[in-house]
Amino acid sequence: MSTLHVVALCGSLRDESHTRTSLEHALAAAAERGASTELLDLREWNLPIYDADADDAGDADEFRERIRSADSILLGTPMYHGSYASPLKTAIDYSGFDEFEKKTVGLLGVSGGSFPITALEHLRSVCRALDAWVIPHQAAVPNAAEKFEDGELVDESIADRVATLGEEAVRFANIEADPASFESGQNVGAQD
């Protein structure tokens, strides 16, 4: 059996991103379970605002290949205006069924304020439209400034929750996905 591969997409572009730190924590937990891991830091990719007429713009082809190589995908985002960040939206827009269908996806949301539930709900809906299997456990980091010190996640309860997400990305990597969702049948744009 080959090593499972877990890829994380970080939707934050901030230098000292709590989202990135949280994803690194989740990936470390996945590595402890025997997976190979990779963080796709969207600051490092040339992915212009998505234009369907320029589907192969910038680094899109290589980016899609990296996602396709994953057995599980972690999507991490700060919560902006009640939803997920536009860099992550753009990255997902460059992807489609080839990258997400029947893949296990874990969700992580970070918020400077209260619980980032709407950002996680929006990501869950997008993943359902791509026929991904979303891990029921999701990790949320509310009031993020209080949870980190010197670039480390120091809140034990939150750290455990984030680590569990990484562990479950490995545990459920080979789950038999459900039949196609109704939403995916209506998602004709992702099928091109």
Tab-separated table of C-alpha atoms in Angstrom:
chain	number	residue	atom	x	y	z
A	1	MET	CA	0.000	0.000	0.000
A	2	SER	CA	1.410	3.385	-0.963
A	3	THR	CA	1.703	6.288	1.447
A	4	LEU	CA	-1.380	8.485	1.606
A	5	HIS	CA	-0.830	12.078	0.545
A	6	VAL	CA	-2.577	15.015	2.262
A	7	VAL	CA	-2.519	18.438	0.606
A	8	ALA	CA	-3.599	21.632	2.386
A	9	LEU	CA	-4.649	24.863	0.678
A	10	CYS	CA	-4.129	27.990	2.740
A	11	GLY	CA	-6.614	30.735	1.874
A	12	SER	CA	-4.796	33.412	3.867
A	13	LEU	CA	-2.148	35.630	2.283
A	14	ARG	CA	-0.965	37.195	5.559
A	15	ASP	CA	2.682	36.739	6.500
A	16	GLU	CA	1.872	35.678	10.067
A	17	SER	CA	-1.265	33.766	9.188
A	18	HIS	CA	-3.077	31.878	11.928
A	19	THR	CA	-4.731	29.847	9.169
A	20	ARG	CA	-1.346	28.718	7.823
A	21	THR	CA	-0.101	27.886	11.325
A	22	SER	CA	-3.266	25.873	11.988
A	23	LEU	CA	-2.942	23.972	8.707
A	24	GLU	CA	0.690	23.181	9.501
A	25	HIS	CA	-0.494	21.763	12.834
A	26	ALA	CA	-3.095	19.604	11.057
A	27	LEU	CA	-0.518	18.419	8.508
A	28	ALA	CA	1.898	17.491	11.300
A	29	ALA	CA	-0.832	15.301	12.804
A	30	ALA	CA	-1.437	13.701	9.388
A	31	ALA	CA	2.300	13.023	9.053
A	32	GLU	CA	2.293	11.370	12.490
A	33	ARG	CA	-0.341	8.985	11.088
A	34	GLY	CA	2.052	8.068	8.247
A	35	ALA	CA	0.910	10.394	5.451
A	36	SER	CA	3.085	12.512	3.234
A	37	THR	CA	1.953	16.127	3.362
A	38	GLU	CA	2.177	19.317	1.346
A	39	LEU	CA	1.056	22.861	2.085
A	40	LEU	CA	-0.024	24.805	-0.992
A	41	ASP	CA	0.528	28.359	0.195
A	42	LEU	CA	-1.483	30.519	-2.192
A	43	ARG	CA	1.037	33.367	-1.776
A	44	GLU	CA	3.424	31.252	-3.832
A	45	TRP	CA	1.125	30.498	-6.784
A	46	ASN	CA	0.303	32.658	-9.776
A	47	LEU	CA	-3.460	32.182	-9.908
A	48	PRO	CA	-5.095	35.318	-11.335
A	49	ILE	CA	-8.791	35.961	-10.743
A	50	TYR	CA	-10.496	33.066	-12.493
A	51	ASP	CA	-11.600	33.594	-16.087
A	52	ALA	CA	-13.166	30.549	-17.765
A	53	ASP	CA	-11.754	31.734	-21.102
A	54	ALA	CA	-8.240	31.566	-19.605
A	55	ASP	CA	-8.580	28.339	-17.625
A	56	ASP	CA	-4.862	27.556	-17.955
A	57	ALA	CA	-3.614	30.973	-16.760
A	58	GLY	CA	-0.560	31.310	-14.569
A	59	ASP	CA	0.288	28.213	-12.547
A	60	ALA	CA	-3.157	26.635	-12.938
A	61	ASP	CA	-2.034	23.399	-14.617
A	62	GLU	CA	0.634	22.612	-12.019
A	63	PHE	CA	-1.696	23.672	-9.209
A	64	ARG	CA	-4.432	21.308	-10.392
A	65	GLU	CA	-1.897	18.488	-10.670
A	66	ARG	CA	-0.831	18.986	-7.057
A	67	ILE	CA	-4.438	18.768	-5.899
A	68	ARG	CA	-5.077	15.697	-8.086
A	69	SER	CA	-2.108	13.971	-6.424
A	70	ALA	CA	-3.798	14.180	-3.020
A	71	ASP	CA	-5.739	11.433	-1.313
A	72	SER	CA	-7.160	14.029	1.083
A	73	ILE	CA	-7.383	17.801	0.860
A	74	LEU	CA	-7.545	20.278	3.727
A	75	LEU	CA	-9.063	23.676	2.981
A	76	GLY	CA	-8.121	26.393	5.442
A	77	THR	CA	-9.510	29.910	5.410
A	78	PRO	CA	-9.815	33.015	7.486
A	79	MET	CA	-13.398	34.220	7.750
A	80	TYR	CA	-13.914	37.429	5.795
A	81	HIS	CA	-17.346	39.088	5.895
A	82	GLY	CA	-19.017	35.855	6.965
A	83	SER	CA	-17.486	33.652	4.267
A	84	TYR	CA	-14.203	32.208	3.081
A	85	ALA	CA	-11.329	34.178	1.575
A	86	SER	CA	-11.175	35.113	-2.110
A	87	PRO	CA	-7.711	33.548	-2.729
A	88	LEU	CA	-9.179	30.181	-1.740
A	89	LYS	CA	-12.239	30.783	-3.918
A	90	THR	CA	-9.974	31.528	-6.891
A	91	ALA	CA	-7.902	28.381	-6.235
A	92	ILE	CA	-11.036	26.233	-6.072
A	93	ASP	CA	-12.406	27.891	-9.222
A	94	TYR	CA	-9.329	26.672	-11.121
A	95	SER	CA	-10.217	23.168	-9.990
A	96	GLY	CA	-13.197	20.950	-10.658
A	97	PHE	CA	-14.393	17.370	-10.541
A	98	ASP	CA	-11.008	16.023	-11.675
A	99	GLU	CA	-9.464	17.427	-8.516
A	100	PHE	CA	-12.247	17.026	-5.942
A	101	GLU	CA	-14.716	14.317	-6.959
A	102	LYS	CA	-14.741	11.436	-4.443
A	103	LYS	CA	-11.855	13.013	-2.542
A	104	THR	CA	-11.866	13.381	1.205
A	105	VAL	CA	-11.846	17.052	2.226
A	106	GLY	CA	-11.335	18.545	5.679
A	107	LEU	CA	-12.345	22.091	6.579
A	108	LEU	CA	-10.625	24.583	8.852
A	109	GLY	CA	-11.857	28.099	9.580
A	110	VAL	CA	-10.125	30.861	11.516
A	111	SER	CA	-11.763	34.006	12.807
A	112	GLY	CA	-10.625	37.085	14.661
A	113	GLY	CA	-14.057	37.146	16.242
A	114	SER	CA	-16.705	34.556	16.901
A	115	PHE	CA	-16.991	31.044	15.553
A	116	PRO	CA	-16.407	30.984	11.737
A	117	ILE	CA	-19.402	28.751	11.056
A	118	THR	CA	-20.663	30.452	7.892
A	119	ALA	CA	-17.256	30.216	6.195
A	120	LEU	CA	-17.209	26.489	6.958
A	121	GLU	CA	-20.801	26.043	5.747
A	122	HIS	CA	-19.985	27.821	2.477
A	123	LEU	CA	-16.946	25.620	1.891
A	124	ARG	CA	-18.978	22.509	2.690
A	125	SER	CA	-21.556	23.536	0.044
A	126	VAL	CA	-18.851	24.103	-2.572
A	127	CYS	CA	-17.292	20.717	-1.833
A	128	ARG	CA	-20.689	19.023	-2.091
A	129	ALA	CA	-21.168	20.628	-5.528
A	130	LEU	CA	-17.850	19.031	-6.553
A	131	ASP	CA	-18.858	15.625	-5.136
A	132	ALA	CA	-16.126	15.638	-2.531
A	133	TRP	CA	-16.662	13.722	0.714
A	134	VAL	CA	-16.332	16.261	3.523
A	135	ILE	CA	-15.139	15.014	6.900
A	136	PRO	CA	-17.957	15.565	9.429
A	137	HIS	CA	-15.439	16.907	11.976
A	138	GLN	CA	-14.400	20.457	11.178
A	139	ALA	CA	-11.849	22.621	12.946
A	140	ALA	CA	-12.623	26.183	13.920
A	141	VAL	CA	-10.358	28.699	15.581
A	142	PRO	CA	-12.490	31.561	16.935
A	143	ASN	CA	-10.931	34.622	18.579
A	144	ALA	CA	-7.658	33.619	16.950
A	145	ALA	CA	-5.466	36.312	18.534
A	146	GLU	CA	-6.039	34.636	21.914
A	147	LYS	CA	-5.122	31.148	20.671
A	148	PHE	CA	-1.589	31.779	19.387
A	149	GLU	CA	1.666	32.921	20.972
A	150	ASP	CA	4.921	33.438	19.084
A	151	GLY	CA	3.536	31.724	15.993
A	152	GLU	CA	2.369	28.635	17.890
A	153	LEU	CA	-1.145	27.334	18.525
A	154	VAL	CA	-1.241	27.330	22.326
A	155	ASP	CA	-4.898	26.686	23.132
A	156	GLU	CA	-4.879	22.946	23.909
A	157	SER	CA	-8.531	22.334	23.099
A	158	ILE	CA	-8.272	24.068	19.715
A	159	ALA	CA	-4.907	22.397	18.997
A	160	ASP	CA	-6.497	18.988	19.659
A	161	ARG	CA	-9.401	19.803	17.361
A	162	VAL	CA	-7.056	20.918	14.558
A	163	ALA	CA	-4.865	17.826	15.024
A	164	THR	CA	-7.970	15.629	14.837
A	165	LEU	CA	-8.754	17.146	11.447
A	166	GLY	CA	-5.311	16.089	10.167
A	167	GLU	CA	-5.704	12.611	11.655
A	168	GLU	CA	-9.139	12.169	10.086
A	169	ALA	CA	-7.809	13.308	6.711
A	170	VAL	CA	-5.650	10.167	6.853
A	171	ARG	CA	-8.234	7.923	8.494
A	172	PHE	CA	-10.939	8.689	5.913
A	173	ALA	CA	-8.717	9.130	2.843
A	174	ASN	CA	-10.016	5.947	1.227
A	175	ILE	CA	-13.647	6.179	2.267
A	176	GLU	CA	-16.200	5.099	-0.304
A	177	ALA	CA	-17.846	8.348	-1.300
A	178	ASP	CA	-21.605	8.665	-1.600
A	179	PRO	CA	-23.291	8.695	-4.978
A	180	ALA	CA	-23.178	11.980	-6.844
A	181	SER	CA	-25.043	14.800	-5.129
A	182	PHE	CA	-27.951	16.708	-6.611
A	183	GLU	CA	-25.807	19.852	-6.390
A	184	SER	CA	-23.077	18.340	-8.547
A	185	GLY	CA	-25.557	17.562	-11.299
A	186	GLN	CA	-26.385	21.253	-11.436
A	187	ASN	CA	-22.691	22.253	-11.425
A	188	VAL	CA	-22.141	22.139	-15.176
A	189	GLY	CA	-19.425	24.803	-15.105
A	190	ALA	CA	-17.102	22.515	-13.147
A	191	GLN	CA	-17.496	19.763	-15.734
A	192	ASP	CA	-15.745	21.670	-18.537
